[in-house]
Short mmCIF file of C-alpha atoms in Angstrom, two decimals:
data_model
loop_
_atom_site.label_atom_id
_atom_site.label_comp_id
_atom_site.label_asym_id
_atom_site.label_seq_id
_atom_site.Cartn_x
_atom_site.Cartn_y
_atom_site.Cartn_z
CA UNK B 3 12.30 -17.11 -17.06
CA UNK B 4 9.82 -14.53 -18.18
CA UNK B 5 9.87 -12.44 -15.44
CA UNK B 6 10.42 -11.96 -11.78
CA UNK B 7 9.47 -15.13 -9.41
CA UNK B 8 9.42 -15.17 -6.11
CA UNK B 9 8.73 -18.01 -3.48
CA UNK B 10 7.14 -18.95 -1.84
CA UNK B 11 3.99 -17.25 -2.37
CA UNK B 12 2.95 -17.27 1.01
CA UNK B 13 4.56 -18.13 4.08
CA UNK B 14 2.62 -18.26 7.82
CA UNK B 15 5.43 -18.15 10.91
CA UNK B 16 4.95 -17.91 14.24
CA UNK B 17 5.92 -15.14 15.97
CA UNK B 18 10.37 -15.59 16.92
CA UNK B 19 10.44 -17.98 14.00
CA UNK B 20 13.22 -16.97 11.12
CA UNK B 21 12.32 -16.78 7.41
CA UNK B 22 14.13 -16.47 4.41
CA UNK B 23 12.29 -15.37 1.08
CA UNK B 24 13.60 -15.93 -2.57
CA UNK B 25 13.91 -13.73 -5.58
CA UNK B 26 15.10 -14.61 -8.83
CA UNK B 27 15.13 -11.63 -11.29
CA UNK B 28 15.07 -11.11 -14.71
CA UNK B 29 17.93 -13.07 -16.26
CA UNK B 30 20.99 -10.14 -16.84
CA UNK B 31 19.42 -7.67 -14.77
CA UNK B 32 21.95 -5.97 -12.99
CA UNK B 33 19.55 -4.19 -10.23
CA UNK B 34 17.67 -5.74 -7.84
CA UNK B 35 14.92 -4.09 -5.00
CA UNK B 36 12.92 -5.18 -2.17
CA UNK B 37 10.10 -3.84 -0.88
CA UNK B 38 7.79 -3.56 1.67
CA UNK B 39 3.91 -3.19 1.04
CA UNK B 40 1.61 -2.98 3.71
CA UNK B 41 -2.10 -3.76 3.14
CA UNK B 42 -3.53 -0.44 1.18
CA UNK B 43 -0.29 1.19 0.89
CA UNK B 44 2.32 1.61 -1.43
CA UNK B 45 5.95 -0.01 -1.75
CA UNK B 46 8.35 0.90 0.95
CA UNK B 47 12.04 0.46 -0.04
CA UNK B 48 13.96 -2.32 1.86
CA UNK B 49 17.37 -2.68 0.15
CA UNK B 50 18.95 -1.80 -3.32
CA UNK B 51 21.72 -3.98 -5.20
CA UNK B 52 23.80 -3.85 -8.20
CA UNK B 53 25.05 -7.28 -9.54
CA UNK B 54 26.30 -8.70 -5.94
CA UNK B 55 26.45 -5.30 -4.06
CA UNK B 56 24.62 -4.07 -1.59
CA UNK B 57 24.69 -0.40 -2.32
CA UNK B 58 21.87 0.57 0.05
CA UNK B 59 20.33 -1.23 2.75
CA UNK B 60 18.59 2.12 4.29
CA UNK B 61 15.58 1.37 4.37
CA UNK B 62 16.03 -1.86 6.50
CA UNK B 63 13.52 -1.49 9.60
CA UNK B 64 15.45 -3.12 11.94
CA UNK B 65 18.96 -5.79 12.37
CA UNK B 66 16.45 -8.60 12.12
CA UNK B 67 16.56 -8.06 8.43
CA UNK B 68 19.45 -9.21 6.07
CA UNK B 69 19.51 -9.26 2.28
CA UNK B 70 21.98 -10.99 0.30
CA UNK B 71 22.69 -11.57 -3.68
CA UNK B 72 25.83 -13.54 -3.38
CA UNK B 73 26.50 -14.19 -7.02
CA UNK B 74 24.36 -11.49 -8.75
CA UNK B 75 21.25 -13.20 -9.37
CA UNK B 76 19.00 -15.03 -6.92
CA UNK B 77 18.48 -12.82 -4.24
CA UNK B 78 17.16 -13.95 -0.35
CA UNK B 79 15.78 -11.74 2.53
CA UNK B 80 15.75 -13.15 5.81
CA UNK B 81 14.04 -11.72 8.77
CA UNK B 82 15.09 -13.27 11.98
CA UNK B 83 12.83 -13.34 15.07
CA UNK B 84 9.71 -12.11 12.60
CA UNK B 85 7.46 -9.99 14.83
CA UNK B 86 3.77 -9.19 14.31
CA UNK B 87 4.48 -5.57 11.98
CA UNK B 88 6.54 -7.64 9.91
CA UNK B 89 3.54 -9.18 8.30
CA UNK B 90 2.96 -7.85 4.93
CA UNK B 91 3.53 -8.14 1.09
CA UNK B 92 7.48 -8.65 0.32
CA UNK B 93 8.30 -7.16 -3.48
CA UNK B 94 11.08 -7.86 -5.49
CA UNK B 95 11.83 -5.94 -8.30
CA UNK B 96 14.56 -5.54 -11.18
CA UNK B 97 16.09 -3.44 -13.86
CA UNK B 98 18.30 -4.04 -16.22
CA UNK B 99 20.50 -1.29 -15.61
CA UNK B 100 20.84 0.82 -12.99
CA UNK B 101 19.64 4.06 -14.96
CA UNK B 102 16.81 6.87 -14.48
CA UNK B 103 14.76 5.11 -17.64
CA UNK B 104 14.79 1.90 -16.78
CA UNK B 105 11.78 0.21 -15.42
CA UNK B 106 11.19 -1.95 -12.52
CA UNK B 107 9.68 -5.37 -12.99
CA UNK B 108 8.36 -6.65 -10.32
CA UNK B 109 7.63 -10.39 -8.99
CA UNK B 110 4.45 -10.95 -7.42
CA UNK B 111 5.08 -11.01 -3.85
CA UNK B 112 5.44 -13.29 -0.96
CA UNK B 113 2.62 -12.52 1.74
CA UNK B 114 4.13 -13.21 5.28
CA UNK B 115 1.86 -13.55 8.09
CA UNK B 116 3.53 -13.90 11.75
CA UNK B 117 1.15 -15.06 14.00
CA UNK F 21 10.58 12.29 1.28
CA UNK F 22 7.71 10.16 -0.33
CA UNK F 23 5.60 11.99 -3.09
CA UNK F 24 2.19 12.56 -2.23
CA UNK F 25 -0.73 10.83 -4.58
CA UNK F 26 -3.91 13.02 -4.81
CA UNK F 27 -7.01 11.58 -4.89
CA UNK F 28 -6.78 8.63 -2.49
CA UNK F 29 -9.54 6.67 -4.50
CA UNK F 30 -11.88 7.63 -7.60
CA UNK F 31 -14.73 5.80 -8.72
CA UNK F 32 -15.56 6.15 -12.80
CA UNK F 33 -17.83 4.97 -15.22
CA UNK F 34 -16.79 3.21 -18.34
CA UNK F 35 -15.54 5.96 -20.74
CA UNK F 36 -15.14 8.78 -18.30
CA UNK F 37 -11.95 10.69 -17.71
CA UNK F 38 -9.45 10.87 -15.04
CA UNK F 39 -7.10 12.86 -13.66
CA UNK F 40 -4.12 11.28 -10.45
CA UNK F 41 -1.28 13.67 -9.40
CA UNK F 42 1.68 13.24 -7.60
CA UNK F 43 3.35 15.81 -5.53
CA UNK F 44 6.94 15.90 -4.71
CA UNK F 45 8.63 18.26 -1.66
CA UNK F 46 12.06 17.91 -3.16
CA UNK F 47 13.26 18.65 -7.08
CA UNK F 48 12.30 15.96 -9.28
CA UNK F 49 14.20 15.07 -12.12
CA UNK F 50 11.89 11.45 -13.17
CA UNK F 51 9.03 9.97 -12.18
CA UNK F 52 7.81 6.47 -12.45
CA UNK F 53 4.80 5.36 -12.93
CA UNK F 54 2.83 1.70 -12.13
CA UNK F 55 -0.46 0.11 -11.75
CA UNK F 56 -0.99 -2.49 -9.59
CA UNK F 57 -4.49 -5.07 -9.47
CA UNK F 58 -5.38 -6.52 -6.43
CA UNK F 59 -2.99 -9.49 -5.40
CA UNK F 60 -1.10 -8.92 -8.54
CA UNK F 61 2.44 -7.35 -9.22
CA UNK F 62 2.93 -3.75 -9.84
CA UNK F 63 3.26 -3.57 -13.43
CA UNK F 64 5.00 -0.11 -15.05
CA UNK F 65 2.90 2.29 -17.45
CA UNK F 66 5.74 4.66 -18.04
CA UNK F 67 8.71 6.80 -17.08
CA UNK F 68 8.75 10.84 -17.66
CA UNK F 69 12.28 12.40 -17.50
CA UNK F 70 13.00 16.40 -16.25
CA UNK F 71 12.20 18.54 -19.18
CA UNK F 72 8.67 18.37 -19.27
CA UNK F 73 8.16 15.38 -21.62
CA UNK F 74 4.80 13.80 -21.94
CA UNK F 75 4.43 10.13 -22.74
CA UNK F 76 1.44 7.74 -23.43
CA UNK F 77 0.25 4.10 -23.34
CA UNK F 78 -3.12 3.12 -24.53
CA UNK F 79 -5.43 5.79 -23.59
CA UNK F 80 -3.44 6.74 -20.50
CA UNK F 81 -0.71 9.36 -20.90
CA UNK F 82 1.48 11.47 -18.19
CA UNK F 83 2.59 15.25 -18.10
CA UNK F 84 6.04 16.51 -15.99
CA UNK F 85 6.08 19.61 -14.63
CA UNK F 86 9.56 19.53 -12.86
CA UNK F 87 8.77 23.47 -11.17
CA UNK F 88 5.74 22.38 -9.39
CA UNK F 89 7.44 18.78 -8.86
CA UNK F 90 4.44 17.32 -9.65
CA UNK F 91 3.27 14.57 -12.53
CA UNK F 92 0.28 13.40 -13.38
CA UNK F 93 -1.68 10.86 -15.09
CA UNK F 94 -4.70 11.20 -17.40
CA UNK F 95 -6.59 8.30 -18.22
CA UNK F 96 -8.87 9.18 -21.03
CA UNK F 97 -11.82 7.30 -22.11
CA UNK F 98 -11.60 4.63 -19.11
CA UNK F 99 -11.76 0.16 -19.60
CA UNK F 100 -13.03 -1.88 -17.22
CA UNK F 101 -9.52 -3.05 -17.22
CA UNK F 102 -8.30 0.09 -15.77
CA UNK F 103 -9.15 -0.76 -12.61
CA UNK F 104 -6.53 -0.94 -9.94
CA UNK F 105 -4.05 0.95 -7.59
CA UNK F 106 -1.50 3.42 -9.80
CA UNK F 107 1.23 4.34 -8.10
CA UNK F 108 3.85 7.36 -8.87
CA UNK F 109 7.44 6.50 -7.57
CA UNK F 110 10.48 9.31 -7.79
CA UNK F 111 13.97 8.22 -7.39
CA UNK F 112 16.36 8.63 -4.16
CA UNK F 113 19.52 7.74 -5.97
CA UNK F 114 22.34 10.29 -4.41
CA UNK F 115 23.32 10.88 -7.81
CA UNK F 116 19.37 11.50 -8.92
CA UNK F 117 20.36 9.40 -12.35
CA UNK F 118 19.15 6.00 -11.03
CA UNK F 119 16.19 4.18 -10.63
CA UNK F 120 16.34 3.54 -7.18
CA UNK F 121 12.31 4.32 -5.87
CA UNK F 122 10.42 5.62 -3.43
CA UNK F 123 6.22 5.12 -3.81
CA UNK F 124 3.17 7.82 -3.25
CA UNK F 125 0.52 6.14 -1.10
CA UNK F 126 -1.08 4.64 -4.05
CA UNK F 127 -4.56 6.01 -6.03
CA UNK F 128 -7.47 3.36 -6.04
CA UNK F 129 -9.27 3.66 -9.39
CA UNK F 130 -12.87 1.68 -9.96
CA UNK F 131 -14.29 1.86 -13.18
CA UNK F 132 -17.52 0.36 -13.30
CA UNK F 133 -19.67 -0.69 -16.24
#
């Protein structure tokens, strides 16, 4: 594809209800972010990987959250039991290499609202 | 460990200049830069490396000063189109070679006809 697509676009749960939200990068990029982006703030950094590794999962906010890029590509987040601060804007981003002058290019979002 | 964006929000006519900074507490050694419209992806503008390079796109164009760990944008001559949230994002890579970001706040630019 063109670019970075994410799905689904938007996704309502109800509060204790599990989600899982898709990425599929670039085609050959070898990094992959997610963010968080709360309404009139900037992108908070989830988790980091290169290829199938996880090299940083830092800024996680809690064990309710798992990332995973099992063969290097598509990438999920789940958030399990999805509380009400977990609503927001979910980025993905990628690079092609993990280097200083590389840019991100990032998908659109998914918008989760817990209710 | 975020950088700090200043101003928060600036309104412009069309053609007027502009000036967004972005304030780091630790050493910087690149800076990112990206502009995001409402409901839209973040989309990049351009990166500045350590050494004080300045870069451009279009009408907009960045400066590095890596001893006041700042950076900032000048957009020159604003479009309509310019409007949006630019954001300034410095990397937290352990090695500080990577692109591995953290964002400023953001900088809400208007440009009105």
């Amino acid at each position: 594809g063109a670019g970075v697509s994410q799905s689904p676009r938007y996704k309502v749960a109800k509060r204790g209800q599990d989600v899982a939200l898709r990425c599929d990068p670039i085609s050959g990029h070898v990094s992959l972010f997610w963010y968080q982006q709360a309404l009139g703030q900037g992108p908070e950094f989830l988790t980091y990987f290169q290829n199938e590794a996880q090299l940083d999962k830092s800024g996680l906010p809690s064990d309710r959250f798992f990332a995973e890029r099992p063969e290097g590509s598509v990438s999920t987040l789940k958030i399990q039991r999805t509380q009400q601060e977990d609503s927001a804007v979910y980025l993905c981003a990628s690079s092609l290499v993990p280097m200083v002058n590389s840019p991100l290019h990032f998908g659109n979002g998914t918008r989760l609202t817990v209710t | 460990q975020q950088p700090v964006q200043s101003p928060q929000a600036v309104i412009l006519r069309e053609g007027e200049d502009a000036v967004i900074n972005c304030s780091s507490s630790k050493a910087l050694y690149s800076v990112h830069w990206y502009r995001q419209k409402h409901g839209e992806a973040p989309v990049f503008l351009m990166i500045l490396l350590k050494g004080g390079e300045q870069k451009g796109h279009e009408k907009i164009s960045a400066s590095f000063n890596e001893k006041k760990q700042q950076s900032s944008l000048y957009l020159t001559a604003s479009q309509l189109s310019y409007s949006g949230t630019y954001f300034c994002g410095t990397d937290i890579s352990s090695n500080n070679a990577g692109n591995m970001l953290t964002f400023g706040g953001g900088t809400r630019l208007m440009v009105k006809p």
